[in-house]
Tab-separated table of C-alpha atoms in Angstrom:
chain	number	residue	atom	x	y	z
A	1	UNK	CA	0.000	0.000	0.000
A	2	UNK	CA	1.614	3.415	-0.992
A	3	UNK	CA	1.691	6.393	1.178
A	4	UNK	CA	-0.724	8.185	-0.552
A	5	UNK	CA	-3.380	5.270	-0.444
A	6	UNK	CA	-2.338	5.561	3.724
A	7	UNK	CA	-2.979	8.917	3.861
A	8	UNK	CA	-6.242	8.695	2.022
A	9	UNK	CA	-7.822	6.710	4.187
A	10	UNK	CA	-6.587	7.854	7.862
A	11	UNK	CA	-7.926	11.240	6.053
A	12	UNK	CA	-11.238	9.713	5.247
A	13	UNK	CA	-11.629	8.288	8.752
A	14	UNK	CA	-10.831	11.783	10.197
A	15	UNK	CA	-13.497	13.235	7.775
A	16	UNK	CA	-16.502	11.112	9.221
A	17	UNK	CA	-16.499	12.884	12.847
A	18	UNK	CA	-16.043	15.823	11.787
A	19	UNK	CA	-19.853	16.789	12.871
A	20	UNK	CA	-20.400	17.679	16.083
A	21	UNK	CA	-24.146	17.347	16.808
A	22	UNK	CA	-26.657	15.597	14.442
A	23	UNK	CA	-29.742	17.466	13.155
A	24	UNK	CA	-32.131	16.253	15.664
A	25	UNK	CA	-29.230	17.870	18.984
A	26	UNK	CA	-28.559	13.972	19.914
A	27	UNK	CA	-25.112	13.989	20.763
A	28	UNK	CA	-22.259	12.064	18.252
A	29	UNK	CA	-22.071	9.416	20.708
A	30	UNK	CA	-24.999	8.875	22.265
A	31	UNK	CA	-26.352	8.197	18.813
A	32	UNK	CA	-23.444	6.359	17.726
A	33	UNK	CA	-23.970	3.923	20.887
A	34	UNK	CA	-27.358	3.314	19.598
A	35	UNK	CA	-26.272	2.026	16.324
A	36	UNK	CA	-23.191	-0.105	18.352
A	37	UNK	CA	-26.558	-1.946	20.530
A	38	UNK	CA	-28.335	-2.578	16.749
A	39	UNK	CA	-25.237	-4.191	15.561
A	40	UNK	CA	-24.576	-8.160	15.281
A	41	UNK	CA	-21.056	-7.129	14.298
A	42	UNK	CA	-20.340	-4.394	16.919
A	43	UNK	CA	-21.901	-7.006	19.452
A	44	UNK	CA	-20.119	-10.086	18.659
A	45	UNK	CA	-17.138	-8.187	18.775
A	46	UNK	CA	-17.660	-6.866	22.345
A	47	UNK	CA	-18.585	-10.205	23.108
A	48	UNK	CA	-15.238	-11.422	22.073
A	49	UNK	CA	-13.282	-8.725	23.480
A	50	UNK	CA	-14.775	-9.266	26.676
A	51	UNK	CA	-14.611	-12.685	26.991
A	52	UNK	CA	-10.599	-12.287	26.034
A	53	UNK	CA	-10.443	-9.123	28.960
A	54	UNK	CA	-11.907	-11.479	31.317
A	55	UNK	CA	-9.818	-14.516	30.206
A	56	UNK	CA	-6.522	-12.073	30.741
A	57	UNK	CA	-7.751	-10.993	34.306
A	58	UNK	CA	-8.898	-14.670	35.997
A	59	UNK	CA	-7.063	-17.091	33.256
A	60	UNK	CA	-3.655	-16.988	35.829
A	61	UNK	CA	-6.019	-17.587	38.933
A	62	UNK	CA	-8.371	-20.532	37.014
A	63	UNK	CA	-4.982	-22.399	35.673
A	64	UNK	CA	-4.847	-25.586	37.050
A	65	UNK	CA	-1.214	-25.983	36.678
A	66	UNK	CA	1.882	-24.033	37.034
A	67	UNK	CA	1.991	-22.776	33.411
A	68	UNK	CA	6.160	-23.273	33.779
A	69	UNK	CA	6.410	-26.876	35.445
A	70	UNK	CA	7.595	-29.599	33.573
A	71	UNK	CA	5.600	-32.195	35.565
A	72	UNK	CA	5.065	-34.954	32.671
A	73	UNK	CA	8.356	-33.605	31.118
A	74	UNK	CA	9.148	-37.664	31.285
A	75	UNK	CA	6.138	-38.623	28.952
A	76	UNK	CA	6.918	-36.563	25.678
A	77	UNK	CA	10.185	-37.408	23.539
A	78	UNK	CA	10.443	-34.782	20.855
A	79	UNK	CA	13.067	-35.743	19.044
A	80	UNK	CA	11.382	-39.014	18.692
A	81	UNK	CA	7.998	-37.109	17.409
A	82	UNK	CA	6.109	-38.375	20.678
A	83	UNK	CA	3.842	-35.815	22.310
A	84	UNK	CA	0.558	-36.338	24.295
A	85	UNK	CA	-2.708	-34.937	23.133
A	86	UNK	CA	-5.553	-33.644	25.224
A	87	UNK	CA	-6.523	-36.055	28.116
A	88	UNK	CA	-8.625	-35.877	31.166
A	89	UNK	CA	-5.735	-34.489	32.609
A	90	UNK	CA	-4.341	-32.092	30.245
A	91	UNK	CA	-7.504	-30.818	28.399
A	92	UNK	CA	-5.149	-28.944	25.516
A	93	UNK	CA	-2.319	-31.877	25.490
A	94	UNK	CA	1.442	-31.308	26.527
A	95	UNK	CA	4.080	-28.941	24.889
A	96	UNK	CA	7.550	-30.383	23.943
A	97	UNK	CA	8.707	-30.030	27.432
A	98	UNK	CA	6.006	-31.902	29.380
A	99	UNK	CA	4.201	-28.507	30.293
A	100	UNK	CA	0.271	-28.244	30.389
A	101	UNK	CA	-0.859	-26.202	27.448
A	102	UNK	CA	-4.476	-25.286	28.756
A	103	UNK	CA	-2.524	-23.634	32.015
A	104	UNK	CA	-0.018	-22.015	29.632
A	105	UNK	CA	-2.941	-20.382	27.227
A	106	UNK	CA	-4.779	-19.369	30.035
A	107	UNK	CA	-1.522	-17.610	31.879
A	108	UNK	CA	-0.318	-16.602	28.034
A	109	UNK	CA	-3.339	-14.457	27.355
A	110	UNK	CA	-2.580	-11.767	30.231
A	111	UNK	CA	0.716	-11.142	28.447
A	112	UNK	CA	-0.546	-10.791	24.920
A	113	UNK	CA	-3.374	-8.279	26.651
A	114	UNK	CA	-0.322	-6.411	27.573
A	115	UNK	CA	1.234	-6.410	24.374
A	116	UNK	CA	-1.659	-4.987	22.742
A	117	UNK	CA	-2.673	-2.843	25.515
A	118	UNK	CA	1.063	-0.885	26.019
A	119	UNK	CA	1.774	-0.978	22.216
A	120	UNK	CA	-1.344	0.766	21.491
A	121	UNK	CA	-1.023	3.444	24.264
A	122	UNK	CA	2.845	4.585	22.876
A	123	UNK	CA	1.621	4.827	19.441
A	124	UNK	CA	-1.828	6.871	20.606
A	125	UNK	CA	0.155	9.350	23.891
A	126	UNK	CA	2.901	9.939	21.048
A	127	UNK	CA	0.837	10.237	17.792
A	128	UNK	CA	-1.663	11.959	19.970
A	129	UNK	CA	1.114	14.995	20.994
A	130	UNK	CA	2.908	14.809	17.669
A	131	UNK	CA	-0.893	14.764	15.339
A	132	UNK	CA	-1.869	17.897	18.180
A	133	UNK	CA	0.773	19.848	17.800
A	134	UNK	CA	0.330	19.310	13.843
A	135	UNK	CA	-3.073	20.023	13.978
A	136	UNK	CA	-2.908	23.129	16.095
A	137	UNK	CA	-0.187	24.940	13.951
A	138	UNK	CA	-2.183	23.884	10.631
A	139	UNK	CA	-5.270	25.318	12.390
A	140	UNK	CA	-4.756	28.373	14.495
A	141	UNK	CA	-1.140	29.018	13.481
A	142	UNK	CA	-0.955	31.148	10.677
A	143	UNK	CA	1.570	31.037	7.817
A	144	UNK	CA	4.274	29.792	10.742
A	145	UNK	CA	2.025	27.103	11.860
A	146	UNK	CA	1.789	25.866	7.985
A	147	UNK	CA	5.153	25.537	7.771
A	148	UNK	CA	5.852	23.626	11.368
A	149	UNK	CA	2.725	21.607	10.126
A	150	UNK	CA	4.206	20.698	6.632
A	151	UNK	CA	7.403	19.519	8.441
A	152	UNK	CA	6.192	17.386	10.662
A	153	UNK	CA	3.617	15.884	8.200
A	154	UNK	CA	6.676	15.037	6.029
A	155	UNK	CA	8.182	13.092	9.027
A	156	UNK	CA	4.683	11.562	9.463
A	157	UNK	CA	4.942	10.618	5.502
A	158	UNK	CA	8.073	8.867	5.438
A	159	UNK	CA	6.878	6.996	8.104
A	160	UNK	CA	4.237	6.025	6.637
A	161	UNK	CA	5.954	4.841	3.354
A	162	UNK	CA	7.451	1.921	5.056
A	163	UNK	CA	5.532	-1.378	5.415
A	164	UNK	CA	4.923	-1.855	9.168
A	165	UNK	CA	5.984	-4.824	9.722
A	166	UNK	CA	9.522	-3.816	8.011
A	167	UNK	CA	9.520	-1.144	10.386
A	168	UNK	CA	8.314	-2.886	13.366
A	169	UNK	CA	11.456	-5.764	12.916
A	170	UNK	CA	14.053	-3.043	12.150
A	171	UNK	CA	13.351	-1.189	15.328
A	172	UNK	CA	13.483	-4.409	17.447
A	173	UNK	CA	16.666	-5.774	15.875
A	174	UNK	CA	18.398	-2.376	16.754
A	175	UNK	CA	17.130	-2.887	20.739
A	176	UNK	CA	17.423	-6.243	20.921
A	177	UNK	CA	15.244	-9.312	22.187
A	178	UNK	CA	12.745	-8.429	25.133
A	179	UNK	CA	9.007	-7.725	25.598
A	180	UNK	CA	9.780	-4.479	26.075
A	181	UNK	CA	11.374	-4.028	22.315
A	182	UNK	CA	8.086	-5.739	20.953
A	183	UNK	CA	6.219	-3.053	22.597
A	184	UNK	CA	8.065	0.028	21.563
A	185	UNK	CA	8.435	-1.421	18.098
A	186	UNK	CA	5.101	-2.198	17.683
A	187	UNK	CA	3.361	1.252	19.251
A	188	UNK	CA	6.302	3.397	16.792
A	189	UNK	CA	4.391	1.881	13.803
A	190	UNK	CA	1.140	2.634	15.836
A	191	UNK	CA	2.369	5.963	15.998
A	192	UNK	CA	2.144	8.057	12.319
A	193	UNK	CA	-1.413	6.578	11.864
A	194	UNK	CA	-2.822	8.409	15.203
A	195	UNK	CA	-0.861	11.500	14.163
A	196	UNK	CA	-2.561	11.726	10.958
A	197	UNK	CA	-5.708	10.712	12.185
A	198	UNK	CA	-5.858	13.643	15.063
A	199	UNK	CA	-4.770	16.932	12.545
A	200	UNK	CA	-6.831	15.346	9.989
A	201	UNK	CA	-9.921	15.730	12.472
A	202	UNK	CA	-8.745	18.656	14.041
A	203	UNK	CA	-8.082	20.314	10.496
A	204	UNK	CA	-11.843	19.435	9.782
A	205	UNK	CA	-13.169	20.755	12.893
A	206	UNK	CA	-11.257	24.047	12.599
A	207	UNK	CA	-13.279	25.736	10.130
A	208	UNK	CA	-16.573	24.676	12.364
A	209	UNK	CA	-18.928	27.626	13.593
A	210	UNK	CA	-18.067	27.482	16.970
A	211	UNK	CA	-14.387	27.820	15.636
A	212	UNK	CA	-15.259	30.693	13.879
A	213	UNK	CA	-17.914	32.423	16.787
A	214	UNK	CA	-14.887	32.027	19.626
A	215	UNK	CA	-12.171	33.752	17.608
A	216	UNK	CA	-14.464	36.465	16.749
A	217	UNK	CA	-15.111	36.712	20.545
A	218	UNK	CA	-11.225	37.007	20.575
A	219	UNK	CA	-10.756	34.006	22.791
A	220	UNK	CA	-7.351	32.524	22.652
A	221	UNK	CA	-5.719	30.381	20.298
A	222	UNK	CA	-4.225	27.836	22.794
A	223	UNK	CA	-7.843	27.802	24.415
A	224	UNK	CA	-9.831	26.705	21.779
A	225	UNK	CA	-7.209	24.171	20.489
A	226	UNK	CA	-7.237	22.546	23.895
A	227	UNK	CA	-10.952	22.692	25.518
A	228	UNK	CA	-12.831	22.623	21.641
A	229	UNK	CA	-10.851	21.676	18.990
A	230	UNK	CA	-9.061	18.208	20.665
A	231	UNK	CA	-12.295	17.035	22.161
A	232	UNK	CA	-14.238	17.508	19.150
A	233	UNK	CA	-11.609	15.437	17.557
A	234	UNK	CA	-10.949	12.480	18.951
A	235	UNK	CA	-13.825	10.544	17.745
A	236	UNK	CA	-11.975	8.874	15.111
A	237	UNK	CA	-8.534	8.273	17.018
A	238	UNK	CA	-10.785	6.408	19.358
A	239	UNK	CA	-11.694	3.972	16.808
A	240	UNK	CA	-8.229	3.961	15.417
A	241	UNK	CA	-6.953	2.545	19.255
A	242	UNK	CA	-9.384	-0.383	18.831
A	243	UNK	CA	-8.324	-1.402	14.939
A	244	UNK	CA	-4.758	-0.724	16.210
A	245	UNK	CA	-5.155	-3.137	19.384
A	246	UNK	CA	-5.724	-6.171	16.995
A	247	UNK	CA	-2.640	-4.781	14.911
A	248	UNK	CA	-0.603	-4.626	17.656
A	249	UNK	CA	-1.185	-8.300	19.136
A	250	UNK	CA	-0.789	-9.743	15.189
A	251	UNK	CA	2.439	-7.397	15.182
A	252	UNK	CA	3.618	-8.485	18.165
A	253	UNK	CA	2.741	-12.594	17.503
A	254	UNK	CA	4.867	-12.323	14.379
A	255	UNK	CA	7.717	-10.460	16.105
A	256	UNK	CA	8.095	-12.892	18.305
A	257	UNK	CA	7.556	-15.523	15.522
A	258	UNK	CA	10.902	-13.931	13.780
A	259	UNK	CA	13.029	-14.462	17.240
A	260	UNK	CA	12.813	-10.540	18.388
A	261	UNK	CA	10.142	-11.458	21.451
A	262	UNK	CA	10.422	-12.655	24.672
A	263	UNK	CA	13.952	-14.264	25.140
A	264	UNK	CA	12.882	-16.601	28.143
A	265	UNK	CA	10.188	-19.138	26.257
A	266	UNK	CA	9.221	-20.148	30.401
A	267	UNK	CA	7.110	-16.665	30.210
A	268	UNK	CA	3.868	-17.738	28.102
A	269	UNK	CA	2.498	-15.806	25.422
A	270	UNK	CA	0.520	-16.709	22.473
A	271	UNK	CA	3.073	-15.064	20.018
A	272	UNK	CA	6.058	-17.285	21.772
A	273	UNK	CA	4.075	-20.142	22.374
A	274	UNK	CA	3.382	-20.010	18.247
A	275	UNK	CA	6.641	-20.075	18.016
A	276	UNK	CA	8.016	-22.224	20.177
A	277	UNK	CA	5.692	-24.768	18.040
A	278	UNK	CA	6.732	-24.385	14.782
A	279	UNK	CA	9.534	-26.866	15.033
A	280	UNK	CA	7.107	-29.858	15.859
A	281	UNK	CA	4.228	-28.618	13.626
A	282	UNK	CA	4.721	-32.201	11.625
A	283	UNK	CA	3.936	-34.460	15.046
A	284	UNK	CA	2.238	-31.498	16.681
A	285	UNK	CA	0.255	-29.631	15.076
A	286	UNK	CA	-2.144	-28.564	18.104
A	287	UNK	CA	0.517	-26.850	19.864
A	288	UNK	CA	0.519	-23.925	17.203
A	289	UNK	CA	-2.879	-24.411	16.840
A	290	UNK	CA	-4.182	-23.125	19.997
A	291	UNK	CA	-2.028	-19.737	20.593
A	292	UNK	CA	-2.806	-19.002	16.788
A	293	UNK	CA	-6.570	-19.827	17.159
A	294	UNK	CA	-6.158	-17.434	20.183
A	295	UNK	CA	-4.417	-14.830	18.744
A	296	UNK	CA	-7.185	-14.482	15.614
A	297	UNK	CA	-10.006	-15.046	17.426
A	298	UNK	CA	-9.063	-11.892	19.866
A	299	UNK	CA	-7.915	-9.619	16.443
A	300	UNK	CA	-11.268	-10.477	15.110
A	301	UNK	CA	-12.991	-9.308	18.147
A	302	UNK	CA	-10.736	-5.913	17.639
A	303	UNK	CA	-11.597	-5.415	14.237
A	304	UNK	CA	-15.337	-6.699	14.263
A	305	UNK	CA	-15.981	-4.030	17.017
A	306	UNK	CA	-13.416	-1.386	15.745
A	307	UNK	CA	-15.554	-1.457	12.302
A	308	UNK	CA	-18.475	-1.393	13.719
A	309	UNK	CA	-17.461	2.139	15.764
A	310	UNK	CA	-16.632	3.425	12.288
A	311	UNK	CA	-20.030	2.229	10.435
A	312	UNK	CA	-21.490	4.262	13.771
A	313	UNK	CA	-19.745	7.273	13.585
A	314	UNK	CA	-20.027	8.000	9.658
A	315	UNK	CA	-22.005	10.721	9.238
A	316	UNK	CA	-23.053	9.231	5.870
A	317	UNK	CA	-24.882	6.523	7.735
A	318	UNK	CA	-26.393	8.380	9.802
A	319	UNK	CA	-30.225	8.887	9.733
């Protein structure tokens, strides 16, 4: 995907909010939660998203096993191709080193909740001051402003021109292997996207009325920016955090598919587990089936309810 296409449509996302109140006064939101409750997609994504929240919170607590003791180490030869499948026991089978796999999804999805979670928050707190700043000198800032906009929007671009993923692996080869790198590499990609998003929006919302009717009441610049502009604007980098949570936790699964996650493999996670399994996919197959069932089923959930926001919150839809 080219920059250009990018840019097109983090611009038309920032377009669709870019009305304040609907005709009949109801607020953006309170109509836009409306539509969400009418929506099989909006509610079988919560459903999924909440079900994965909850999973991350009890899972460690409901785990009937340590998730890093090697209690049945003495029943599975892997380089003989012998592994167990699920038993009473050991509902999701054994890994390759005798460890219960149902205890180590469980603990594993409170880690890649993390992931996604921190990822997401570096890309929105930094594209968040970086797309403000933007936004504001684009707005409110004159023929100055312009410039310090077109600057950083360059920046932004070339950003944008790389594939993420590319990005993503050259930033955590330069760290080095750790969760943290995952994390930071992942929310830097995060980051250009809720930049653009947030002066897109604010650049739509600055010609508004009430834009207009404050300056003319000589308020300040920094005051409108801060307690009209922003708020007005952050309906789309809101829906933007939950599309970018399922990016992160596919980011971060095939980061630590490549060798750049977690260095200790004891520490479960779905992206490590998946990769931990790919060497005895042939006379295993379930053990990379279950983290990478996991890991879509939770991006879907993102996505399905992330969409659904967007279908709410289009102005186009909107009746």
């Amino acid at each position: 995907m080219s920059v250009a296409t990018k840019s097109e449509k983090i611009q038309r996302l920032a377009e669709l909010t870019a009305t304040k109140e609907t005709g009949t006064g109801a607020s953006l939101w309170r109509e836009a939660f409306r539509r969400l409750k009418r929506s099989k997609m909006a509610i079988i994504g919560a459903i999924i998203i909440s079900l994965f929240v909850l999973l991350a919170i009890v899972g460690p607590y409901l785990a009937p096993y340590a998730p890093t003791a090697q209690t049945w180490r003495g029943e599975v030869f892997p380089n003989r191709g012998e592994f167990v499948g699920p038993r009473a026991e050991n509902w999701f089978g054994l890994d390759n080193l005798g460890r219960d796999m149902f205890s180590r999804m469980l603990v594993g999805a409170r880690q890649t909740l993390l992931v996604g979670i921190v990822a997401t928050l570096i890309g929105l707190v930094t594209g968040f001051l970086i797309g403000g700043l933007s936004g504001a000198a684009a707005t409110l800032g004159g023929d100055a402003g312009k410039r310090v906009d077109s600057v950083i929007m360059r920046f932004i671009d070339m950003l944008l021109a790389m594939p993420s993923l590319l990005l993503a692996v050259s930033i955590a080869a330069i760290m080095g292997q750790s969760l943290t790198t995952v994390m930071i590499a992942v929310g830097v990609v995060q980051i250009p996207v809720f930049a653009r998003l947030l002066r897109g929006s604010m650049l739509a919302q600055g010609g508004a009325d009430y834009v207009l009717a404050a300056r003319s009441l000589g308020v300040r610049k920094r005051r409108i920016v801060v307690s009209q502009i922003i708020p007005n604007s952050l309906s789309p980098v809101i829906v933007q955090a939950t599309l970018s949570l399922a990016t992160a936790i596919i980011e971060a699964a095939a980061l630590s598919y490549l060798g750049l996650g977690n260095p200790d493999p004891a520490i479960p996670e779905w992206g490590v587990m998946l990769t931990q399994a790919q060497r005895f996919f042939d006379n295993a197959p379930l053990m990379a089936l279950y983290p990478a069932v996991g890991i879509i089923i939770t991006a879907l959930g993102f996505t399905l309810f992330g969409e659904a926001m967007r279908e709410a919150l289009d102005p186009k839809l909107r009746g």
